[in-house]
Amino acid sequence: MLSHVINESQLAKASTGGRNVGDLVFKNLAMFFAAMILVLIIVMVVEMWNSSALSREKFGLSFLTQSIWDPVQEEYGALPFIYGTLVSSALALIIALPLSLGIAIFLSEITPPWLERPLSFFVELLAGIPSIVYGIWGFFVLVPWIRSDAEPLLSSSLGFIPLFRGAPYGIGMLAAGMILSIMVLPIVSSISRDVLKAVPRAQKEAALALGSTRWEATKIALSYSRSGIIGALILGLGRALGETMAVTMVIGNRPTISASLFEPGYTMASVLANEFTEATTQTYLSALIEIALVLFVITIIVNSFARLLVWSVTKHGDAASRQ
Amino acid sequence: MVMQRADNSGSSLRFYWRKAVSVTMYVLSGLSALVAIIPLVLIFYYTLSLGLSAINVDFFTQLPKPVGESGGGLANAIVGTLVLVGLGSCISLPVGIMAGIYLSEFGNNAFGMAVRFLTDVLNGVPSIVTGVVAYTMIVIPMGHFSAYAGGVALAILMIPTITRTTEEMLKIVPQSYREAALALGISHWKTSLRIVVRTALGGVITGIMLAVARAAGETAPLLFTALNNRFWHTSLDQPIASLTVFIYNYGVSPFDDWIAQAWAGALVLMLMILVLSVAVRVATRSRFEER
């Protein structure tokens, strides 16, 4: 391949006085930088794989299933963190799903164009707020509200479910889920809006022509774009899984697994943020790096899956609207 | 049951029911948009009111005071954030822009698809993980925390945004521009740089500003790379302060004075990012109106 290019350029050099050497250099330089992104990802994986060797050899697969995290005894199990990450993210999606569907429908079906632009801008502004600002807002405003209002209300009305039992600390899994849901709303709702807009007009017009109400036509659009909306949700999940600062400030940072959402928890990202600089022994550091590796692998799988879903849908939508 | 009855009153009842459902669902979707706006408004309200009351000239010009002494500012942290974002930009700009040019101008092949996909994947990598990688790659070999490590961590976060927006913006440039330039005998690389990139320059800068805004607000990758510093940094080889890490440290501290300064820091950070995103919005709007 390369020799072919060189031959071509040598030919060109002979005929045009060497101007195409510039082309060759430029193209290969651009390719070099593009390849650096590939190399970067490989280096990231290799670095984390090598640096976590100590912990991988000592604990093996039980690292993922052990729930004791005791730096004093050099016992490391990542289960409470994996549990905390998954539960807080799932909670965030459960809260965010109906809201962001509502926003997407509102923006794509109802809003007049003059209102749509500023509204989309506001929703996207939410995405631009730094995680640390969500964190101190959550810590000083959301958590006290959860402690004084939300948790007493939930435990008095739904206290028969173990999820909503326990003392109202404020900080805990519920607070983490709520702050995460606010943070994933922009991405989920803006992608859902794009996916809904990619539904061919003819689909909705056909439904309306058959006598359905506007909501029934919207329902048809929703089922048409189902996999795109699932993709948007999974992209939101990817964001929630890796979110660090806001969660660290409100989740309580205690490596326990408890049934109640009122209890404190801990996530993979939070334990890295809190304990990385305190890791005094090689095994401790290596265990933390292994947690980073696990988090990396989980988010890569989740994001790849979501990208493929959104990609297949928007492509499909484009193709359908052109027909 | 109502539907099966053929008489008029039944079907009209059914009709009004369907109408009512339609209206209710639309009202609910409007309400959810409203509910989503509430946290945004609250965050702006608290940051503004609590931040403004703590902000003064000292905040921008003084170093942090030791525990127990009131006053002082976060001047070193503001400069530190700028230095870190500058370092991140120095690394990520050449990589991001050149990779974007490759994807748009030469990337119509399997390698291009792979890079495009991996760039999207890199975009989803949690920022704390890039901090861990910068720690193992730079902090451990060097033996101490440094501004360089923080810059590298931020650069890893900035590269995918710059790459993908550069690619998208260059793709908007009409194919006829390239053909016209090539037909005039201008070599391919000059066409790419002088015609295509220059035409799309506004869009490329938009992408860069988005990446800068995101990097300026990051805390997690700096916690164990740039660490923190209560004094002015004298070289990039040392730990360096940043606004975000100070907001975190001060926000969880037990001192009212520090907490107030954390809100002031949050306000300054939000203003920086708001100005950037409004600028991006204005820049892209005028570009679309031209077209």
Coordinates of C-alpha atoms in Angstrom, one line a residue:
Chain A
M1 CA 0.0 0.0 0.0
L2 CA 2.7 2.4 1.1
S3 CA 5.0 1.5 -1.7
H4 CA 2.2 2.0 -4.1
V5 CA 1.7 5.6 -2.8
I6 CA 5.4 6.3 -3.0
N7 CA 5.6 5.1 -6.6
E8 CA 2.7 7.3 -7.5
S9 CA 4.3 10.3 -5.9
Q10 CA 7.6 9.6 -7.5
L11 CA 5.9 9.6 -10.9
A12 CA 4.2 12.8 -10.0
K13 CA 7.5 14.3 -8.8
A14 CA 9.0 13.5 -12.2
S15 CA 6.2 15.2 -14.0
T16 CA 5.3 18.2 -11.8
G17 CA 8.6 19.1 -10.2
G18 CA 8.1 17.5 -6.8
R19 CA 5.0 19.3 -5.7
N20 CA 3.2 16.2 -4.5
V21 CA 5.8 15.4 -1.9
G22 CA 3.8 17.9 0.1
D23 CA 0.7 15.9 -0.4
L24 CA 2.4 12.7 0.7
V25 CA 3.8 14.3 3.8
F26 CA 0.5 16.0 4.7
K27 CA -1.6 12.9 4.3
N28 CA 0.8 10.7 6.3
L29 CA 1.1 13.4 9.0
A30 CA -2.7 13.5 9.2
M31 CA -2.8 9.7 9.3
F32 CA -0.1 9.7 12.0
F33 CA -2.3 11.9 14.3
A34 CA -5.4 9.9 13.6
A35 CA -3.4 6.7 14.5
M36 CA -2.4 8.4 17.7
I37 CA -6.0 8.2 18.9
L38 CA -5.9 4.4 18.3
V39 CA -2.5 4.2 20.1
L40 CA -3.8 6.3 22.9
I41 CA -6.7 3.8 23.7
I42 CA -4.3 0.9 23.5
V43 CA -1.8 2.6 25.8
M44 CA -4.6 3.4 28.3
V45 CA -5.6 -0.3 28.4
V46 CA -2.1 -1.6 28.6
E47 CA -1.1 0.9 31.4
M48 CA -4.1 0.0 33.5
W49 CA -3.6 -3.7 32.8
N50 CA 0.1 -3.6 33.8
S51 CA -0.4 -1.4 36.8
S52 CA -3.1 -3.6 38.2
A53 CA -1.1 -6.8 37.9
L54 CA -0.4 -7.1 41.7
S55 CA -4.1 -7.0 42.5
R56 CA -5.1 -9.2 39.6
E57 CA -2.6 -11.9 40.6
K58 CA -3.5 -11.8 44.3
F59 CA -7.3 -11.7 44.1
G60 CA -8.1 -13.1 40.7
L61 CA -11.8 -13.0 39.7
S62 CA -12.9 -12.9 43.3
F63 CA -12.0 -9.2 43.2
L64 CA -15.3 -8.7 41.4
T65 CA -17.4 -10.8 43.8
Q66 CA -15.8 -10.0 47.2
S67 CA -17.5 -7.4 49.3
I68 CA -14.8 -6.7 51.9
W69 CA -12.8 -3.5 51.3
D70 CA -10.2 -3.3 54.1
P71 CA -7.0 -1.4 53.3
V72 CA -5.7 -2.2 56.8
Q73 CA -5.9 -6.0 56.3
E74 CA -5.0 -5.7 52.6
E75 CA -8.4 -7.3 51.7
Y76 CA -9.9 -5.8 48.5
G77 CA -13.2 -6.7 46.9
A78 CA -14.9 -4.4 44.4
L79 CA -18.4 -5.6 44.7
P80 CA -19.8 -2.8 46.9
F81 CA -18.5 -0.2 44.3
I82 CA -19.8 -2.1 41.3
Y83 CA -23.2 -2.4 43.1
G84 CA -23.2 1.3 44.0
T85 CA -22.3 2.3 40.5
L86 CA -25.0 0.1 38.9
V87 CA -27.8 0.9 41.4
S88 CA -27.2 4.7 41.4
S89 CA -27.1 4.7 37.5
A90 CA -30.2 2.6 37.2
L91 CA -32.0 4.8 39.6
A92 CA -30.9 7.9 37.6
L93 CA -32.3 6.3 34.4
I94 CA -35.6 5.3 36.0
I95 CA -36.1 9.0 37.1
A96 CA -34.8 10.5 33.9
L97 CA -36.6 8.2 31.4
P98 CA -40.2 9.6 31.7
L99 CA -38.9 13.2 32.1
S100 CA -36.7 13.1 29.1
L101 CA -39.3 11.4 26.9
G102 CA -41.7 14.2 27.9
I103 CA -39.1 16.8 27.0
A104 CA -38.3 15.1 23.7
I105 CA -42.0 15.0 22.8
F106 CA -42.5 18.5 23.9
L107 CA -39.6 19.8 21.8
S108 CA -40.3 17.8 18.7
E109 CA -44.1 17.7 18.5
I110 CA -45.5 20.7 20.4
T111 CA -43.1 23.5 20.7
P112 CA -43.4 26.3 18.1
P113 CA -40.0 26.8 16.4
W114 CA -39.4 30.2 18.1
L115 CA -39.6 28.6 21.5
E116 CA -37.7 25.4 20.5
R117 CA -34.3 27.1 20.1
P118 CA -34.1 28.8 23.5
L119 CA -35.6 25.7 25.3
S120 CA -33.1 23.3 23.6
F121 CA -30.4 25.8 24.6
F122 CA -31.5 25.7 28.2
V123 CA -31.5 21.9 28.3
E124 CA -28.1 21.9 26.7
L125 CA -26.8 24.4 29.2
L126 CA -27.5 21.8 31.9
A127 CA -25.0 19.6 30.1
G128 CA -22.4 22.3 30.2
I129 CA -22.6 22.9 34.0
P130 CA -19.4 21.3 35.5
S131 CA -19.9 18.2 37.6
I132 CA -18.4 19.9 40.7
V133 CA -21.1 22.6 40.6
Y134 CA -23.8 19.9 40.6
G135 CA -21.8 18.5 43.5
I136 CA -21.9 21.5 45.8
W137 CA -25.5 22.3 44.8
G138 CA -26.4 18.7 45.6
F139 CA -24.5 18.7 48.9
F140 CA -25.9 22.0 50.2
V141 CA -29.4 22.2 48.6
L142 CA -30.6 18.8 47.3
V143 CA -29.4 16.7 50.3
P144 CA -31.0 18.9 53.0
W145 CA -34.3 18.8 51.0
I146 CA -34.1 15.0 50.7
R147 CA -33.4 14.7 54.4
S148 CA -36.2 17.0 55.5
D149 CA -38.9 16.4 52.8
A150 CA -38.4 13.6 50.3
E151 CA -37.3 10.8 52.5
P152 CA -39.8 11.3 55.3
L153 CA -42.5 11.5 52.7
L154 CA -41.3 8.4 50.9
S155 CA -40.9 6.3 54.1
S156 CA -44.4 7.3 55.3
S157 CA -46.1 6.6 52.1
L158 CA -44.0 3.7 50.6
G159 CA -42.2 2.5 53.7
F160 CA -43.7 -1.0 53.3
I161 CA -41.1 -1.5 50.5
P162 CA -37.6 -2.2 51.9
L163 CA -36.2 0.3 49.3
F164 CA -37.7 3.2 51.3
R165 CA -36.9 2.2 54.8
G166 CA -34.4 3.6 57.2
A167 CA -33.2 6.8 58.8
P168 CA -33.4 9.9 56.6
Y169 CA -29.7 10.7 56.3
G170 CA -30.1 12.8 53.2
I171 CA -26.9 11.7 51.7
G172 CA -27.1 8.2 50.2
M173 CA -28.1 6.2 47.2
L174 CA -31.3 8.2 46.6
A175 CA -29.4 11.5 46.5
A176 CA -26.9 10.1 44.1
G177 CA -29.6 8.7 41.8
M178 CA -31.4 12.1 41.8
I179 CA -28.3 14.2 41.1
L180 CA -27.3 11.8 38.3
S181 CA -30.8 11.9 36.8
I182 CA -30.5 15.7 36.6
M183 CA -27.1 15.2 34.9
V184 CA -28.2 12.7 32.3
L185 CA -31.4 14.5 31.4
P186 CA -29.8 16.7 28.8
I187 CA -28.1 14.0 26.8
V188 CA -31.0 11.6 26.9
S189 CA -33.6 14.2 26.0
S190 CA -31.6 15.9 23.2
I191 CA -30.8 12.6 21.5
S192 CA -34.4 11.3 21.9
R193 CA -35.5 14.6 20.3
D194 CA -33.2 14.1 17.4
V195 CA -34.4 10.5 17.0
L196 CA -38.0 11.5 17.1
K197 CA -37.4 14.2 14.5
A198 CA -35.8 11.6 12.3
V199 CA -39.2 9.8 12.1
P200 CA -40.5 10.3 8.5
R201 CA -43.3 12.8 8.4
A202 CA -45.4 10.4 6.3
Q203 CA -45.6 8.0 9.3
K204 CA -47.4 10.6 11.5
E205 CA -49.4 12.1 8.7
A206 CA -50.7 8.6 7.8
A207 CA -51.8 8.1 11.4
L208 CA -53.5 11.5 11.5
A209 CA -55.2 10.8 8.2
L210 CA -56.6 7.6 9.6
G211 CA -58.3 9.6 12.3
S212 CA -55.9 9.2 15.3
T213 CA -55.4 12.0 17.7
R214 CA -52.1 13.8 17.9
W215 CA -51.0 11.8 20.9
E216 CA -51.8 8.5 19.1
A217 CA -49.7 9.7 16.2
T218 CA -46.9 10.6 18.6
K219 CA -47.2 7.1 20.1
I220 CA -46.6 5.6 16.6
A221 CA -43.6 7.9 16.2
L222 CA -42.3 6.7 19.6
S223 CA -42.6 3.0 18.7
Y224 CA -40.9 3.8 15.3
S225 CA -37.9 5.3 17.1
R226 CA -37.8 2.8 20.0
S227 CA -34.3 1.5 19.4
G228 CA -32.9 5.1 19.0
I229 CA -34.4 6.1 22.4
I230 CA -32.9 3.0 24.0
G231 CA -29.6 4.1 22.5
A232 CA -30.0 7.5 24.0
L233 CA -30.8 5.9 27.4
I234 CA -27.7 3.7 27.2
L235 CA -25.6 6.8 26.3
G236 CA -27.0 8.4 29.4
L237 CA -26.1 5.3 31.3
G238 CA -22.6 5.6 30.1
R239 CA -22.4 9.1 31.5
A240 CA -23.9 8.1 34.8
L241 CA -21.6 5.2 35.3
G242 CA -18.5 7.4 35.1
E243 CA -19.7 10.4 36.9
T244 CA -17.4 11.2 39.8
M245 CA -17.5 14.5 41.6
A246 CA -21.3 15.1 42.1
V247 CA -21.8 11.5 43.2
T248 CA -18.8 11.5 45.6
M249 CA -20.3 14.5 47.3
V250 CA -23.8 13.1 48.0
I251 CA -23.6 9.3 48.1
G252 CA -22.0 9.0 51.6
N253 CA -18.9 7.0 50.6
R254 CA -19.4 3.8 52.6
P255 CA -18.6 0.5 51.0
T256 CA -21.7 -1.4 52.0
I257 CA -24.5 -3.1 50.1
S258 CA -27.9 -2.4 51.6
A259 CA -31.4 -2.8 50.4
S260 CA -32.5 0.7 51.3
L261 CA -32.0 3.6 49.0
F262 CA -31.7 5.8 52.1
E263 CA -28.4 4.2 53.1
P264 CA -25.0 5.5 52.1
G265 CA -23.2 3.7 49.3
Y266 CA -20.0 4.0 47.2
T267 CA -19.3 4.0 43.5
M268 CA -16.2 2.9 41.5
A269 CA -15.6 6.5 40.4
S270 CA -16.0 7.9 43.9
V271 CA -13.6 5.4 45.5
L272 CA -11.0 6.4 43.0
A273 CA -11.5 10.1 43.7
N274 CA -11.4 9.6 47.5
E275 CA -8.7 7.0 48.1
F276 CA -6.3 7.3 45.2
T277 CA -4.0 9.8 46.9
E278 CA -4.2 7.9 50.1
A279 CA -3.2 4.6 48.7
T280 CA -0.1 3.8 50.8
T281 CA 0.8 0.3 49.7
Q282 CA 1.4 -1.1 46.2
T283 CA -1.5 -3.6 46.6
Y284 CA -3.9 -0.8 47.6
L285 CA -2.9 1.3 44.5
S286 CA -3.0 -1.7 42.3
A287 CA -6.5 -2.6 43.5
L288 CA -7.7 0.9 42.8
I289 CA -6.2 0.8 39.3
E290 CA -8.0 -2.5 38.7
I291 CA -11.3 -0.7 39.7
A292 CA -10.5 2.0 37.1
L293 CA -9.9 -0.8 34.5
V294 CA -13.2 -2.4 35.3
L295 CA -15.0 0.9 35.0
F296 CA -13.2 1.6 31.7
V297 CA -14.3 -1.7 30.3
I298 CA -17.9 -1.4 31.4
T299 CA -18.3 2.1 30.0
I300 CA -16.6 1.1 26.7
I301 CA -19.0 -1.8 26.3
V302 CA -22.0 0.4 27.2
N303 CA -21.0 3.3 24.9
S304 CA -20.1 1.1 21.9
F305 CA -23.5 -0.6 22.2
A306 CA -25.3 2.7 22.4
R307 CA -23.4 4.3 19.5
L308 CA -24.2 1.4 17.3
L309 CA -27.9 1.6 18.2
V310 CA -28.2 5.4 17.6
W311 CA -26.1 5.1 14.5
S312 CA -28.3 2.4 13.0
V313 CA -31.5 4.3 13.8
T314 CA -30.5 7.7 12.5
K315 CA -29.1 6.2 9.3
H316 CA -32.3 4.1 8.9
G317 CA -34.4 7.3 9.6
D318 CA -32.4 9.3 7.0
A319 CA -32.8 6.6 4.4
A320 CA -36.5 6.3 5.0
S321 CA -37.1 10.0 4.8
R322 CA -35.3 10.3 1.5
Q323 CA -37.5 7.6 -0.1
Chain B
M1 CA -67.3 -1.8 26.1
V2 CA -68.2 1.7 24.9
M3 CA -66.6 1.0 21.6
Q4 CA -68.7 -2.0 20.8
R5 CA -71.9 0.0 21.0
A6 CA -72.8 1.3 17.6
D7 CA -74.9 4.2 18.7
N8 CA -73.7 7.8 18.4
S9 CA -73.4 8.7 22.0
G10 CA -71.0 5.8 22.7
S11 CA -68.6 6.7 19.8
S12 CA -68.6 10.4 20.6
L13 CA -67.8 9.5 24.3
R14 CA -64.9 7.4 23.0
F15 CA -63.8 10.4 20.8
Y16 CA -63.8 12.8 23.7
W17 CA -61.9 10.3 25.8
R18 CA -59.2 10.0 23.2
K19 CA -59.1 13.7 22.8
A20 CA -58.7 14.1 26.6
V21 CA -55.9 11.5 26.7
S22 CA -54.1 13.4 23.9
V23 CA -54.4 16.7 25.6
T24 CA -53.4 15.2 29.0
M25 CA -50.3 13.5 27.6
Y26 CA -49.2 16.7 25.9
V27 CA -49.7 18.7 29.1
L28 CA -47.6 16.1 30.9
S29 CA -44.8 16.4 28.4
G30 CA -44.9 20.2 28.8
L31 CA -44.8 19.7 32.6
S32 CA -41.7 17.4 32.3
A33 CA -40.0 20.1 30.3
L34 CA -40.8 22.5 33.1
V35 CA -39.6 20.1 35.8
A36 CA -36.3 19.7 33.9
I37 CA -35.8 23.5 33.9
I38 CA -36.3 23.7 37.7
P39 CA -33.0 22.3 38.8
L40 CA -31.2 24.5 36.2
V41 CA -32.9 27.6 37.6
L42 CA -32.2 26.5 41.2
I43 CA -28.5 25.8 40.4
F44 CA -28.2 29.2 38.8
Y45 CA -30.0 30.9 41.6
Y46 CA -27.9 29.4 44.4
T47 CA -24.6 29.9 42.6
L48 CA -25.5 33.5 41.8
S49 CA -26.8 34.5 45.2
L50 CA -24.3 32.6 47.4
G51 CA -21.4 33.2 45.0
L52 CA -22.0 36.9 44.6
S53 CA -22.0 37.5 48.4
A54 CA -18.6 36.0 48.7
I55 CA -17.0 37.5 45.6
N56 CA -14.7 40.6 45.9
V57 CA -11.5 42.0 44.5
D58 CA -9.4 39.9 46.9
F59 CA -10.9 36.8 45.4
F60 CA -9.2 37.5 42.1
T61 CA -5.9 38.9 43.4
Q62 CA -5.0 37.1 46.7
L63 CA -3.7 33.7 47.6
P64 CA -5.7 31.4 49.9
K65 CA -5.3 32.2 53.6
P66 CA -4.5 29.5 56.1
V67 CA -7.3 28.0 58.2
G68 CA -8.6 30.5 60.8
E69 CA -7.7 33.6 58.9
S70 CA -10.5 35.1 57.0
G71 CA -10.3 36.7 53.6
G72 CA -7.9 35.8 50.9
G73 CA -8.7 34.7 47.4
L74 CA -8.2 32.0 44.8
A75 CA -6.0 34.0 42.3
N76 CA -3.6 31.1 42.0
A77 CA -6.4 28.6 41.3
I78 CA -7.9 30.8 38.5
V79 CA -4.4 31.1 36.9
G80 CA -3.8 27.4 37.5
T81 CA -7.0 26.4 35.7
L82 CA -6.0 28.6 32.7
V83 CA -2.5 27.0 32.7
L84 CA -3.9 23.5 32.8
V85 CA -6.4 24.1 30.1
G86 CA -3.6 25.8 28.1
L87 CA -1.3 22.7 28.5
G88 CA -4.2 20.4 27.5
S89 CA -4.9 22.5 24.4
C90 CA -1.2 22.5 23.4
I91 CA -1.3 18.7 23.3
S92 CA -4.9 18.1 22.1
L93 CA -5.1 20.8 19.4
P94 CA -2.6 19.3 16.9
V95 CA -3.8 15.8 17.4
G96 CA -7.5 16.7 17.3
I97 CA -7.3 19.0 14.3
M98 CA -5.1 16.8 12.2
A99 CA -7.1 13.7 13.0
G100 CA -10.2 15.6 12.1
I101 CA -8.7 16.6 8.8
Y102 CA -7.7 13.0 8.2
L103 CA -11.2 11.7 8.9
S104 CA -12.9 14.3 6.7
E105 CA -10.5 14.4 3.8
F106 CA -8.9 10.9 3.7
G107 CA -11.0 8.9 6.1
N108 CA -13.4 7.1 3.8
N109 CA -11.9 3.7 4.5
A110 CA -11.8 1.0 7.1
F111 CA -9.1 2.7 9.1
G112 CA -11.1 5.9 9.1
M113 CA -14.2 4.1 10.4
A114 CA -12.2 2.5 13.1
V115 CA -10.7 5.8 14.2
R116 CA -14.1 7.5 14.1
F117 CA -15.6 4.8 16.3
L118 CA -12.8 4.8 18.8
T119 CA -13.0 8.6 19.0
D120 CA -16.6 8.2 20.0
V121 CA -15.6 5.5 22.5
L122 CA -12.9 7.7 23.9
N123 CA -15.4 10.5 24.3
G124 CA -17.4 8.2 26.7
V125 CA -14.4 7.3 28.9
P126 CA -15.0 8.5 32.4
S127 CA -12.8 11.5 33.2
I128 CA -11.6 9.9 36.4
V129 CA -10.1 7.1 34.4
T130 CA -8.1 9.5 32.3
G131 CA -6.7 10.8 35.6
V132 CA -5.7 7.2 36.6
V133 CA -3.9 6.7 33.2
A134 CA -2.1 10.1 33.5
Y135 CA -1.1 9.0 37.0
T136 CA 0.4 5.7 36.0
M137 CA 2.0 7.2 32.8
I138 CA 3.4 10.4 34.2
V139 CA 3.2 10.8 38.0
I140 CA 4.7 7.4 38.8
P141 CA 7.7 7.7 36.5
M142 CA 8.3 11.3 37.5
G143 CA 7.9 10.5 41.2
H144 CA 5.6 13.5 42.0
F145 CA 2.4 15.3 41.0
S146 CA 2.8 18.0 38.3
A147 CA 0.9 20.4 36.1
Y148 CA 2.2 18.3 33.1
A149 CA 0.3 15.3 34.3
G150 CA -2.9 17.4 34.7
G151 CA -2.5 18.8 31.2
V152 CA -2.1 15.3 29.7
A153 CA -5.3 14.1 31.5
L154 CA -7.2 17.1 30.2
A155 CA -5.8 16.6 26.7
I156 CA -7.1 13.0 26.6
L157 CA -10.6 14.4 27.4
M158 CA -10.3 17.2 24.8
I159 CA -9.1 15.2 21.8
P160 CA -12.3 13.4 20.9
T161 CA -14.4 16.6 21.0
I162 CA -12.0 18.5 18.8
T163 CA -11.5 15.6 16.3
R164 CA -15.2 15.0 15.8
T165 CA -16.3 18.6 15.5
T166 CA -13.4 19.4 13.1
E167 CA -14.4 16.4 11.0
E168 CA -18.1 17.5 10.9
M169 CA -17.3 21.1 10.1
L170 CA -14.9 20.2 7.3
K171 CA -17.5 17.9 5.8
I172 CA -19.9 20.8 5.5
V173 CA -17.5 22.6 3.1
P174 CA -19.0 21.9 -0.4
Q175 CA -17.1 19.4 -2.5
S176 CA -17.0 22.0 -5.3
Y177 CA -14.6 24.2 -3.4
R178 CA -12.1 21.3 -3.3
E179 CA -12.6 20.5 -6.9
A180 CA -12.2 24.1 -8.0
A181 CA -9.0 24.4 -6.1
L182 CA -7.6 21.1 -7.5
A183 CA -8.7 22.1 -11.0
L184 CA -6.6 25.3 -10.6
G185 CA -3.6 23.1 -10.0
I186 CA -3.3 23.7 -6.3
S187 CA -1.8 20.7 -4.6
H188 CA -4.0 18.6 -2.3
W189 CA -2.5 19.6 1.0
K190 CA -2.7 23.3 0.2
T191 CA -6.3 22.8 -0.8
S192 CA -7.0 21.1 2.5
L193 CA -5.3 23.7 4.7
R194 CA -5.9 27.0 2.8
I195 CA -9.3 26.3 1.3
V196 CA -11.2 23.7 3.3
V197 CA -9.9 24.4 6.8
R198 CA -10.0 28.1 6.3
T199 CA -13.6 28.0 5.1
A200 CA -14.6 25.9 8.1
L201 CA -12.4 27.8 10.5
G202 CA -15.4 29.2 12.5
G203 CA -16.8 25.8 13.1
V204 CA -13.4 24.3 14.0
I205 CA -12.9 27.1 16.6
T206 CA -16.4 26.3 18.0
G207 CA -15.3 22.7 18.6
I208 CA -12.1 23.9 20.3
M209 CA -14.1 26.2 22.6
L210 CA -16.5 23.4 23.5
A211 CA -13.5 21.2 24.4
V212 CA -11.9 24.0 26.4
A213 CA -15.2 24.7 28.3
R214 CA -15.5 21.0 29.2
A215 CA -11.9 20.8 30.3
A216 CA -12.1 23.9 32.4
G217 CA -14.9 22.3 34.4
E218 CA -13.2 19.0 35.1
T219 CA -12.2 18.1 38.6
A220 CA -11.8 14.3 38.7
P221 CA -8.8 14.0 36.3
L222 CA -6.9 16.7 38.3
L223 CA -7.3 15.2 41.8
F224 CA -4.3 13.0 41.6
T225 CA -2.4 14.5 38.6
A226 CA -2.1 18.2 39.2
L227 CA -3.2 17.7 42.8
N228 CA -3.5 21.2 44.4
N229 CA -1.3 24.0 45.6
R230 CA -2.0 26.7 48.1
F231 CA 0.7 29.0 46.6
W232 CA 1.7 30.2 43.2
H233 CA 3.3 27.5 41.1
T234 CA 6.9 28.3 40.1
S235 CA 7.2 25.6 37.5
L236 CA 5.0 23.2 35.5
D237 CA 7.0 20.4 37.1
Q238 CA 5.1 21.0 40.4
P239 CA 1.6 20.5 41.7
I240 CA -0.7 23.3 40.6
A241 CA -3.9 24.7 41.9
S242 CA -7.1 24.6 40.0
L243 CA -10.5 26.3 40.5
T244 CA -12.4 23.0 40.4
V245 CA -10.2 21.1 42.9
F246 CA -10.4 24.2 45.3
I247 CA -14.2 24.2 45.0
Y248 CA -14.2 20.5 46.0
N249 CA -11.8 20.9 48.9
Y250 CA -13.5 24.0 50.2
G251 CA -17.0 22.8 49.5
V252 CA -16.6 19.7 51.8
S253 CA -14.7 21.7 54.4
P254 CA -16.3 22.6 57.8
F255 CA -15.4 26.3 57.6
D256 CA -18.1 28.8 56.6
D257 CA -15.5 31.1 55.0
W258 CA -14.2 28.3 52.8
I259 CA -17.7 27.2 51.8
A260 CA -18.5 30.7 50.8
Q261 CA -15.4 30.9 48.6
A262 CA -16.3 27.5 47.1
W263 CA -19.6 29.1 45.9
A264 CA -17.7 32.1 44.6
G265 CA -15.4 29.8 42.7
A266 CA -18.4 27.9 41.3
L267 CA -19.8 31.2 40.1
V268 CA -16.6 32.3 38.4
L269 CA -16.3 28.8 36.7
M270 CA -20.0 28.9 35.6
L271 CA -19.5 32.4 34.1
M272 CA -16.4 31.3 32.2
I273 CA -18.3 28.4 30.8
L274 CA -21.4 30.3 30.1
V275 CA -19.5 33.0 28.2
L276 CA -17.8 30.2 26.1
S277 CA -21.1 28.4 25.3
V278 CA -23.0 31.6 24.4
A279 CA -20.1 32.6 22.2
V280 CA -20.3 29.2 20.5
R281 CA -24.1 29.6 20.1
V282 CA -23.7 33.0 18.5
A283 CA -20.9 31.8 16.2
T284 CA -22.8 28.8 15.0
R285 CA -26.0 30.8 14.5
S286 CA -24.4 33.4 12.3
R287 CA -22.7 30.6 10.3
F288 CA -26.1 28.9 9.6
E289 CA -27.7 32.2 8.6
E290 CA -25.0 32.8 6.1
R291 CA -25.6 29.5 4.5

